[in-house]
Amino acid sequence: MDYYYSETLMIDKYPGIHLLQDHIGTNYGVPWDDFGYIITFKVYYVRDIDKIKIGNIKMLSKANENTSLYFKEHGEEIELKIININGVLSENKLVSIGEDIDYYKKINTLFQPDKIDALLESLCDAGYFLRNQGEYSEWGGYSGSLMRGSSSAAILKKGYQIALGRYNPKTKFELNIESLGDSFDPISFKFNMDRKVGKSNICLIIGKNGVGKTHILKRISEVITGVTDGEEHPPYFHKLIVIAHSPFEDFYTENEIFNKLTVKYSREGSLANKKSLKRKRLHVNEYSYIGFRNQDGIFDPEYPVLKSVESIIKILSYDEENGWWNDKTRFQLLKETLSISIEFDSISILDNGGDEICINEKTKINSIKENINLKKGLIFKKNGAIIPLSSGQKIYTYMIPAIISELEEESLLILDEPELYLHPELEVGLINMLKNILDETKSFSIIATHSSILTREVERDAVTILRKIEGSTKVFRSSVETYGESIDVIVSEVFDDEYVSKPYQKEIDKYFIRDSSSISEIKGYIGNDALAYALSKSDDDKMSFEDE
């Protein structure tokens, strides 16, 4: 097979693999500067009958910070803007890695097994040449551009095996976070998909306000995105998605993550900090924020509405490009998931003229997306009639499309108190929808919560209880099995309700201060727990029991 570096999309008459810089065919005038290294390429496979985009890679040159200049200098130009690079692809001079797992899945779909090794060898794939990592790590740009963040480490570890069709994800593992500070115990999140019932792809963090739940979640995001180092065995996920719909949260937006990465990795002369906000977000591909704060970090109650429509566009665009190799489209997953909690049969959006567009798997969204009104949100219908949504259901319609538009296989979802706007019945719906998404994508989730209903759906080894003791945050496990346990037991055991003084207890205490106190007099006004408390406060010298 022939390999080319091309600066045009007019490549159909040259069968083989074409590498095009990421800006070719877009409105951007220059390629992406990845903290001083220009190494991002689209990979096209040209056959006699068609051309297919396989995905994006980063290809780092040992000799040149701009890999395209290496191709131009050493390759053979066969036509204006098309250079044959068969003779310059050497693992001693170049190393590449796919930007996402889909790249390797498409290779597995497109090529026969006996051709895959030759393809990845020619493209100097880092996973194929795993034995060379010690040497590659000495190259400029390897850590800060090519292998930045744990998602790249995950792809390095799994990509080659996925391309060969040999990869099986782990079903039982721990995510250890130790670098939380001197006042925090190390935390271990235990995921176990081998349980016969109650498979735990969801872990919970439970604790009073101020105990440090948000600090822990933000630390996880810093480690996974590569903003900070410090974990001896960092977690390997392909993507991190943070979901927080509280007006008081302060999780990182994509722009804030990018700015932190810029501080850590940027080199003198790099153009990275001069790029547009939209383009920055395109290249922070291992992290996504879903919440009320816009990309400037400003709280905007209308932002989730806009984000939900953008998410539908992204879902349909992805399906339009990738439907040929996926068994289930993302739009199908969206409808299947939302149908768990909302009864509807169609989703519509509005164009800028106010006309309704009913969308489905066959909608060619790329031809109409410039005329879509992003601010009007999604419209759900049943039998042609618009469905009025509760506040909790609206949160579903903001959250679920955004998650599915961003999710990759083996991702980690972090949710901060998702029960804030939800009736208990909707909490059950949320956990069902999350499990559906996680199962379909082999992904995992960590949820900070005060919900006993969510806790009931998670086994105790996956429940981390935080308590503040003498100024330090300590980690505990439940002494009872939480999966399928009664709400009363969970509230008492996990949420420390037993040790909290209740207002009704104070009222009963005041009542018993009276000279003449009768349980019989008040028992018709109180429930069983209050009655038991009243009996526990009984004093034979002060209290009277009247005959019925």
Coordinates of C-alpha atoms in Angstrom, one line a residue:
M1 CA 0.0 0.0 0.0
D2 CA 1.2 3.5 -0.7
Y3 CA 1.3 6.3 1.8
Y4 CA 1.0 10.1 1.1
Y5 CA 1.2 13.4 2.8
S6 CA -1.5 15.5 1.0
E7 CA -2.5 19.2 1.3
T8 CA -5.8 18.7 -0.6
L9 CA -8.9 16.6 -0.4
M10 CA -8.7 15.9 -4.1
I11 CA -6.9 12.6 -3.5
D12 CA -9.3 10.1 -5.1
K13 CA -6.9 9.0 -7.9
Y14 CA -4.2 7.9 -5.6
P15 CA -5.2 4.7 -3.7
G16 CA -3.7 4.2 -0.3
I17 CA -3.3 6.1 3.0
H18 CA -3.3 9.9 3.0
L19 CA -2.2 12.1 5.9
L20 CA -3.8 15.6 5.8
Q21 CA -3.2 18.3 8.4
D22 CA -6.2 18.8 10.5
H23 CA -7.2 22.2 9.0
I24 CA -7.5 20.9 5.4
G25 CA -11.2 21.1 4.4
T26 CA -12.1 23.4 7.3
N27 CA -12.5 27.1 7.8
Y28 CA -9.2 27.3 9.7
G29 CA -6.3 28.7 7.8
V30 CA -3.4 27.0 9.7
P31 CA -2.9 23.6 11.4
W32 CA -3.3 23.0 15.1
D33 CA -0.3 24.0 17.2
D34 CA -0.1 21.5 20.1
F35 CA 2.0 23.4 22.6
G36 CA 4.8 24.0 20.0
Y37 CA 4.4 20.9 18.0
I38 CA 2.3 20.6 14.8
I39 CA 1.6 16.9 14.6
T40 CA -2.2 16.4 14.1
F41 CA -3.3 14.7 10.9
K42 CA -6.5 13.3 9.4
V43 CA -6.1 9.8 8.0
Y44 CA -8.0 8.9 4.8
Y45 CA -8.1 5.5 3.1
V46 CA -8.6 5.8 -0.6
R47 CA -9.9 2.8 -2.4
D48 CA -10.9 2.3 -6.0
I49 CA -14.6 2.9 -5.1
D50 CA -14.4 5.6 -2.4
K51 CA -12.4 7.3 0.2
I52 CA -13.0 6.9 3.9
K53 CA -11.8 9.0 6.8
I54 CA -10.3 6.6 9.4
G55 CA -9.8 9.2 12.0
N56 CA -7.2 11.6 13.4
I57 CA -3.7 10.8 14.6
K58 CA -0.8 12.6 16.2
M59 CA 2.5 11.9 14.4
L60 CA 5.6 13.2 16.0
S61 CA 8.9 13.7 14.2
K62 CA 12.2 13.3 16.0
A63 CA 13.8 15.8 13.7
N64 CA 11.2 18.5 13.2
E65 CA 8.6 20.1 15.4
N66 CA 6.3 20.4 12.4
T67 CA 6.0 16.9 11.0
S68 CA 4.7 18.1 7.6
L69 CA 8.0 19.9 7.0
Y70 CA 9.7 16.5 7.5
F71 CA 7.5 15.0 4.9
K72 CA 8.1 17.8 2.4
E73 CA 11.8 17.7 2.9
H74 CA 12.2 13.9 2.5
G75 CA 9.2 12.7 0.6
E76 CA 8.6 12.6 -3.2
E77 CA 6.2 15.1 -4.7
I78 CA 4.1 13.3 -7.4
E79 CA 1.7 16.1 -8.0
L80 CA 1.1 19.6 -6.6
K81 CA 0.1 19.1 -2.9
I82 CA 0.5 15.3 -2.9
I83 CA 3.7 13.8 -1.6
N84 CA 4.6 10.1 -1.5
I85 CA 6.1 9.3 1.9
N86 CA 6.6 5.5 1.5
G87 CA 10.4 5.9 1.9
V88 CA 10.3 8.2 5.0
L89 CA 8.0 6.3 7.3
S90 CA 10.5 4.9 9.9
E91 CA 9.9 4.1 13.5
N92 CA 13.3 5.6 14.3
K93 CA 12.2 8.9 12.9
L94 CA 8.5 9.1 13.6
V95 CA 5.9 7.8 16.1
S96 CA 2.1 8.1 15.9
I97 CA -1.0 7.4 18.0
G98 CA -4.7 7.6 17.3
E99 CA -6.6 10.4 18.9
D100 CA -9.4 8.1 20.0
I101 CA -10.3 4.4 20.1
D102 CA -12.6 4.7 17.1
Y103 CA -9.5 5.1 14.9
Y104 CA -8.4 1.5 15.9
K105 CA -11.9 0.1 15.6
K106 CA -12.2 1.4 12.0
I107 CA -8.9 -0.2 11.1
N108 CA -10.2 -3.5 12.5
T109 CA -13.4 -3.1 10.3
L110 CA -11.6 -1.9 7.1
F111 CA -8.6 -4.2 6.8
Q112 CA -8.0 -7.9 6.9
P113 CA -6.1 -9.2 9.9
D114 CA -3.0 -9.9 7.8
K115 CA -2.9 -6.3 6.6
I116 CA -3.3 -4.6 10.0
D117 CA 0.2 -5.2 11.3
A118 CA 1.7 -3.8 8.1
L119 CA -0.5 -0.7 8.2
L120 CA 0.3 0.1 11.9
E121 CA 4.0 -0.6 11.3
S122 CA 4.1 1.8 8.3
L123 CA 2.3 4.5 10.3
C124 CA 4.9 4.0 13.2
D125 CA 2.1 3.4 15.6
A126 CA 3.2 3.7 19.3
G127 CA 1.3 0.7 20.4
Y128 CA 2.8 -1.5 17.7
F129 CA 6.2 -0.3 18.6
L130 CA 5.6 -0.5 22.3
R131 CA 9.1 -1.8 22.9
N132 CA 10.5 1.6 21.7
Q133 CA 8.7 3.7 24.4
G134 CA 11.9 4.3 26.4
E135 CA 13.5 5.9 23.3
Y136 CA 10.4 7.8 22.3
S137 CA 10.0 9.3 25.7
E138 CA 13.3 11.2 25.2
W139 CA 12.0 13.0 22.1
G140 CA 10.8 16.6 22.4
G141 CA 7.0 16.8 22.4
Y142 CA 6.4 13.2 23.4
S143 CA 5.1 13.9 26.9
G144 CA 3.5 17.3 26.4
S145 CA 1.9 16.8 23.0
L146 CA 1.8 13.2 21.7
M147 CA 1.1 11.4 25.1
R148 CA -0.4 14.2 27.2
G149 CA -3.1 12.9 29.6
S150 CA -4.3 9.5 30.7
S151 CA -6.5 9.0 27.6
S152 CA -3.3 8.8 25.4
A153 CA -1.9 6.3 27.9
A154 CA -5.1 4.2 27.6
I155 CA -4.9 4.3 23.8
L156 CA -1.2 3.3 23.9
K157 CA -2.1 0.4 26.1
K158 CA -5.2 -0.8 24.2
G159 CA -5.2 0.6 20.6
Y160 CA -3.1 -2.0 18.9
Q161 CA -5.0 -4.9 20.5
I162 CA -8.4 -3.2 19.5
A163 CA -7.2 -3.0 15.9
L164 CA -6.4 -6.7 15.9
G165 CA -9.7 -7.5 17.5
R166 CA -8.1 -9.1 20.5
Y167 CA -8.9 -6.5 23.3
N168 CA -11.1 -7.4 26.2
P169 CA -11.7 -4.6 28.8
K170 CA -11.0 -5.2 32.4
T171 CA -14.1 -6.1 34.4
K172 CA -12.7 -5.6 37.9
F173 CA -10.2 -2.9 38.9
E174 CA -9.6 -0.1 41.3
L175 CA -9.0 3.6 40.7
N176 CA -6.6 4.9 43.4
I177 CA -6.3 8.6 44.2
E178 CA -3.5 9.2 46.7
S179 CA -2.4 12.8 46.0
L180 CA -5.2 14.6 47.7
G181 CA -3.2 16.4 50.4
D182 CA -2.1 15.7 54.0
S183 CA -5.6 16.1 55.4
F184 CA -7.2 13.4 53.2
D185 CA -7.0 9.7 53.4
P186 CA -6.1 8.0 50.1
I187 CA -9.3 6.9 48.2
S188 CA -9.8 3.7 46.3
F189 CA -12.8 3.4 44.0
K190 CA -13.7 -0.2 43.4
F191 CA -15.4 -1.2 40.1
N192 CA -16.5 -4.8 39.8
M193 CA -18.5 -6.1 36.8
D194 CA -18.0 -9.7 37.8
R195 CA -20.8 -9.7 40.5
K196 CA -23.6 -12.0 39.7
V197 CA -26.1 -9.2 40.5
G198 CA -25.5 -5.6 41.3
K199 CA -22.6 -5.2 38.9
S200 CA -20.7 -2.1 40.1
N201 CA -19.8 0.2 37.2
I202 CA -20.9 3.1 39.5
C203 CA -19.1 4.3 42.6
L204 CA -20.5 6.8 45.1
I205 CA -18.9 9.4 47.3
I206 CA -21.1 10.3 50.3
G207 CA -20.3 12.9 53.0
K208 CA -21.5 16.1 54.6
N209 CA -21.0 19.4 52.8
G210 CA -17.5 20.7 53.4
V211 CA -15.9 17.2 53.8
G212 CA -14.1 17.5 50.4
K213 CA -16.2 15.7 47.8
T214 CA -15.7 18.4 45.2
H215 CA -11.9 18.6 45.9
I216 CA -11.7 14.8 45.2
L217 CA -13.6 15.0 42.0
K218 CA -11.6 17.9 40.7
R219 CA -8.4 16.1 41.6
I220 CA -9.5 13.1 39.5
S221 CA -10.2 15.4 36.6
E222 CA -6.7 17.0 36.9
V223 CA -5.0 13.6 36.9
I224 CA -6.9 12.1 34.0
T225 CA -6.5 15.2 31.8
G226 CA -2.8 15.5 32.5
V227 CA -3.1 18.9 34.3
T228 CA -1.3 17.4 37.3
D229 CA 1.1 14.5 37.9
G230 CA 1.6 12.7 41.1
E231 CA -0.3 9.4 40.9
E232 CA 2.0 6.4 40.7
H233 CA -0.7 4.4 38.8
P234 CA -2.9 6.9 37.1
P235 CA -6.4 5.7 35.9
Y236 CA -6.7 4.8 32.3
F237 CA -9.9 6.1 30.8
H238 CA -10.4 7.2 27.2
K239 CA -12.4 10.3 28.2
L240 CA -13.6 12.1 31.3
I241 CA -17.0 13.8 31.4
V242 CA -18.0 16.0 34.3
I243 CA -21.7 16.7 34.9
A244 CA -22.8 19.3 37.5
H245 CA -26.0 21.2 37.4
S246 CA -25.7 23.2 40.5
P247 CA -25.4 27.0 40.5
F248 CA -22.6 26.8 43.1
E249 CA -20.3 24.2 41.4
D250 CA -16.9 25.3 40.1
F251 CA -15.7 22.4 38.0
Y252 CA -13.4 23.1 35.1
T253 CA -14.8 24.0 31.7
E254 CA -12.9 22.8 28.6
N255 CA -11.3 26.2 28.2
E256 CA -10.1 26.2 31.8
I257 CA -8.6 22.7 31.3
F258 CA -6.9 23.9 28.1
N259 CA -5.5 27.0 29.9
K260 CA -4.1 24.8 32.6
L261 CA -2.5 22.6 30.1
T262 CA -1.0 25.6 28.3
V263 CA 0.6 26.8 31.5
K264 CA 2.1 23.3 32.0
Y265 CA 3.2 22.4 28.5
S266 CA 3.4 25.6 26.3
R267 CA 6.7 26.4 24.8
E268 CA 8.1 29.8 23.7
G269 CA 6.8 30.6 20.2
S270 CA 3.8 28.3 20.5
L271 CA 0.6 29.6 19.0
A272 CA -1.6 27.4 21.2
N273 CA -2.7 30.3 23.5
K274 CA -3.8 32.4 20.5
K275 CA -6.3 29.9 19.0
S276 CA -10.1 30.5 19.1
L277 CA -12.1 29.2 22.0
K278 CA -14.0 26.9 19.7
R279 CA -10.9 25.4 18.3
K280 CA -9.4 24.9 21.7
R281 CA -12.4 22.9 22.7
L282 CA -12.0 20.7 19.7
H283 CA -8.6 19.7 20.8
V284 CA -9.3 19.1 24.5
N285 CA -10.7 15.8 23.4
E286 CA -10.2 13.8 26.6
Y287 CA -12.4 16.1 28.8
S288 CA -15.9 17.5 28.6
Y289 CA -17.9 19.7 31.0
I290 CA -21.7 19.6 31.2
G291 CA -23.4 22.1 33.4
F292 CA -24.8 25.7 33.8
R293 CA -21.4 27.4 33.1
N294 CA -20.6 28.5 29.6
Q295 CA -17.2 28.2 28.0
D296 CA -16.2 31.6 29.6
G297 CA -16.9 30.0 33.0
I298 CA -20.0 32.3 33.5
F299 CA -23.2 30.9 35.1
D300 CA -25.8 30.9 32.4
P301 CA -29.2 29.2 33.1
E302 CA -29.9 29.0 29.3
Y303 CA -26.6 27.3 28.5
P304 CA -27.9 23.7 29.0
V305 CA -30.7 24.4 26.5
L306 CA -28.3 25.5 23.9
K307 CA -25.9 22.7 24.8
S308 CA -28.7 20.1 24.3
V309 CA -29.3 21.2 20.7
E310 CA -25.6 21.4 20.0
S311 CA -25.4 17.8 21.4
I312 CA -28.1 16.6 19.0
I313 CA -26.2 18.1 16.1
K314 CA -23.0 16.5 17.3
I315 CA -24.7 13.1 17.7
L316 CA -26.2 13.1 14.2
S317 CA -22.9 14.4 12.7
Y318 CA -21.0 11.5 14.3
D319 CA -23.6 9.0 13.1
E320 CA -23.4 10.4 9.6
E321 CA -19.7 9.9 9.5
N322 CA -19.5 6.6 11.5
G323 CA -22.8 4.8 10.9
W324 CA -21.2 2.5 8.4
W325 CA -19.2 0.6 11.0
N326 CA -21.2 1.1 14.3
D327 CA -23.9 -1.5 15.2
K328 CA -26.0 1.0 17.1
T329 CA -26.0 4.7 16.3
R330 CA -25.6 7.3 19.0
F331 CA -29.1 8.7 18.1
Q332 CA -30.6 5.2 18.7
L333 CA -28.8 5.1 22.1
L334 CA -30.2 8.6 22.9
K335 CA -33.8 7.6 22.2
E336 CA -33.5 4.3 23.9
T337 CA -32.1 5.9 27.0
L338 CA -34.5 8.8 27.3
S339 CA -37.4 6.5 26.7
I340 CA -36.6 4.8 30.0
S341 CA -38.0 7.9 31.8
I342 CA -39.9 10.0 29.2
E343 CA -42.7 8.6 27.0
F344 CA -42.2 10.1 23.6
D345 CA -42.0 9.0 20.0
S346 CA -40.2 11.9 18.3
I347 CA -37.7 14.7 18.9
S348 CA -37.8 18.0 17.0
I349 CA -35.8 21.2 16.8
L350 CA -36.6 24.6 15.3
D351 CA -34.8 26.4 12.5
N352 CA -34.1 30.1 12.5
G353 CA -37.4 30.8 10.8
G354 CA -39.4 29.1 13.6
D355 CA -40.2 26.0 11.5
E356 CA -40.0 22.6 13.2
I357 CA -37.6 20.0 12.0
C358 CA -38.4 16.4 13.1
I359 CA -35.1 14.6 13.5
N360 CA -34.3 10.9 13.2
E361 CA -31.4 8.5 12.3
K362 CA -31.7 9.5 8.6
T363 CA -31.5 13.3 9.1
K364 CA -28.6 14.8 7.2
I365 CA -27.7 17.3 9.9
N366 CA -24.6 18.7 8.3
S367 CA -26.7 20.2 5.4
I368 CA -29.0 22.1 7.8
K369 CA -27.0 22.8 11.0
E370 CA -26.2 26.4 10.1
N371 CA -29.9 27.2 10.0
I372 CA -30.8 25.6 13.4
N373 CA -32.0 27.8 16.3
L374 CA -29.8 26.6 19.2
K375 CA -31.6 28.7 21.8
K376 CA -35.1 27.0 21.5
G377 CA -34.1 23.7 22.8
L378 CA -35.4 20.2 22.1
I379 CA -39.1 19.4 21.6
F380 CA -40.5 16.0 22.6
K381 CA -43.7 14.7 21.2
K382 CA -46.1 11.8 21.7
N383 CA -48.7 11.1 18.9
G384 CA -48.0 14.5 17.5
A385 CA -48.6 16.5 20.7
I386 CA -45.8 18.3 22.6
I387 CA -45.1 16.7 26.0
P388 CA -44.9 19.1 28.9
L389 CA -41.8 18.2 30.9
S390 CA -41.2 18.5 34.6
S391 CA -38.1 20.3 35.9
G392 CA -36.5 16.9 36.6
Q393 CA -37.3 15.7 33.1
K394 CA -35.8 18.9 31.6
I395 CA -32.6 18.1 33.4
Y396 CA -32.7 14.7 31.8
T397 CA -33.0 16.3 28.3
Y398 CA -30.1 18.6 29.0
M399 CA -27.9 15.9 30.6
I400 CA -28.4 12.7 28.5
P401 CA -27.9 14.2 25.0
A402 CA -24.7 16.0 26.2
I403 CA -23.3 12.8 27.7
I404 CA -24.0 10.7 24.6
S405 CA -22.6 13.3 22.3
E406 CA -19.3 13.2 24.2
L407 CA -19.0 9.6 25.3
E408 CA -16.4 7.1 24.1
E409 CA -16.0 3.6 25.2
E410 CA -14.4 3.1 28.6
S411 CA -15.0 6.6 29.6
L412 CA -15.4 7.9 33.2
L413 CA -18.5 10.0 34.1
I414 CA -18.3 12.2 37.2
L415 CA -21.7 13.5 38.4
D416 CA -22.0 16.0 41.3
E417 CA -25.2 15.6 43.2
P418 CA -27.4 14.8 40.2
E419 CA -30.5 14.3 42.5
L420 CA -30.7 18.1 43.1
Y421 CA -33.8 18.7 41.0
L422 CA -35.2 15.2 41.0
H423 CA -38.3 13.6 42.7
P424 CA -37.4 10.2 44.1
E425 CA -39.1 8.5 41.2
L426 CA -36.9 10.5 38.8
E427 CA -33.8 9.5 40.8
V428 CA -34.7 5.8 40.0
G429 CA -35.1 6.9 36.4
L430 CA -31.7 8.6 36.4
I431 CA -29.8 5.5 37.7
N432 CA -31.6 3.3 35.1
M433 CA -30.6 5.7 32.3
L434 CA -27.0 5.9 33.5
K435 CA -26.7 2.1 33.7
N436 CA -28.0 1.8 30.2
I437 CA -25.4 4.3 28.9
L438 CA -22.6 2.8 30.9
D439 CA -23.4 -0.8 29.8
E440 CA -23.6 0.2 26.1
T441 CA -20.3 2.0 26.2
K442 CA -18.4 -0.2 28.7
S443 CA -17.9 3.0 30.8
F444 CA -17.9 3.8 34.5
S445 CA -19.1 6.6 36.8
I446 CA -18.3 8.2 40.1
I447 CA -21.2 10.1 41.7
A448 CA -21.1 12.5 44.7
T449 CA -24.5 12.3 46.3
H450 CA -26.7 12.7 49.3
S451 CA -29.3 10.3 47.9
S452 CA -30.2 7.2 49.8
I453 CA -32.1 6.0 46.7
L454 CA -29.0 6.1 44.5
T455 CA -27.1 4.4 47.3
R456 CA -29.6 1.5 47.4
E457 CA -28.6 0.7 43.8
V458 CA -24.8 0.4 44.5
E459 CA -23.0 -2.4 46.4
R460 CA -21.2 -1.3 49.6
D461 CA -17.6 -1.8 48.3
A462 CA -18.4 0.8 45.7
V463 CA -19.7 3.3 48.3
T464 CA -17.1 5.7 49.8
I465 CA -18.2 7.4 53.0
L466 CA -16.3 10.6 54.0
R467 CA -16.3 11.9 57.5
K468 CA -14.4 14.9 59.0
I469 CA -12.5 13.9 62.1
E470 CA -10.3 16.4 63.9
G471 CA -9.8 18.4 60.7
S472 CA -8.9 15.5 58.5
T473 CA -11.1 13.7 55.9
K474 CA -11.3 10.0 56.7
V475 CA -12.6 7.2 54.4
F476 CA -15.1 4.6 55.6
R477 CA -17.1 1.7 54.1
S478 CA -20.6 0.8 55.1
S479 CA -21.0 -2.0 57.7
V480 CA -24.1 -3.2 55.9
E481 CA -24.7 -4.3 52.3
T482 CA -26.2 -1.2 50.6
Y483 CA -27.3 -2.9 47.3
G484 CA -31.0 -3.5 47.7
E485 CA -31.1 -2.5 51.4
S486 CA -34.0 -0.6 52.9
I487 CA -33.9 3.2 52.7
D488 CA -34.2 3.4 56.5
V489 CA -31.2 1.3 57.1
I490 CA -29.1 3.2 54.5
V491 CA -30.1 6.6 55.9
S492 CA -29.2 5.5 59.4
E493 CA -25.9 3.6 58.6
V494 CA -24.5 5.5 55.6
F495 CA -25.8 9.0 56.1
D496 CA -25.3 9.0 60.0
D497 CA -28.9 9.9 60.5
E498 CA -28.9 8.0 63.8
Y499 CA -26.4 10.6 65.3
V500 CA -28.1 13.7 64.1
S501 CA -30.6 15.5 66.4
K502 CA -33.9 15.9 64.6
P503 CA -36.4 18.8 65.0
Y504 CA -39.2 16.5 66.1
Q505 CA -36.9 15.2 68.9
K506 CA -36.4 18.7 70.2
E507 CA -40.2 19.2 70.1
I508 CA -40.7 16.0 72.1
D509 CA -38.0 17.1 74.6
K510 CA -39.8 20.4 75.1
Y511 CA -43.1 18.6 75.7
F512 CA -41.6 16.3 78.4
I513 CA -40.3 19.3 80.3
R514 CA -43.9 19.9 81.4
D515 CA -45.0 18.8 84.8
S516 CA -47.5 16.4 83.4
S517 CA -46.5 14.6 80.3
S518 CA -48.5 11.8 78.7
I519 CA -47.4 9.7 75.8
S520 CA -51.0 8.7 75.3
E521 CA -51.8 12.4 74.8
I522 CA -49.4 12.8 71.8
K523 CA -49.2 9.4 70.2
G524 CA -51.9 10.2 67.8
Y525 CA -49.8 13.1 66.4
I526 CA -46.5 11.3 65.9
G527 CA -45.1 8.5 63.8
N528 CA -43.4 5.3 64.9
D529 CA -39.8 6.7 65.1
A530 CA -41.0 9.7 67.2
L531 CA -43.0 7.3 69.4
A532 CA -40.0 5.1 69.9
Y533 CA -38.0 8.3 70.8
A534 CA -40.7 9.4 73.2
L535 CA -40.6 6.0 74.9
S536 CA -36.8 6.1 75.2
K537 CA -37.1 9.5 77.0
S538 CA -39.7 8.2 79.5
D539 CA -39.3 8.9 83.1
D540 CA -41.6 7.1 85.5
D541 CA -41.4 9.9 88.0
K542 CA -42.5 12.6 85.5
M543 CA -44.6 10.9 82.9
S544 CA -48.1 9.5 83.1
F545 CA -49.7 6.9 80.9
E546 CA -53.5 7.2 80.6
D547 CA -55.7 4.3 80.1
E548 CA -57.5 4.1 76.8

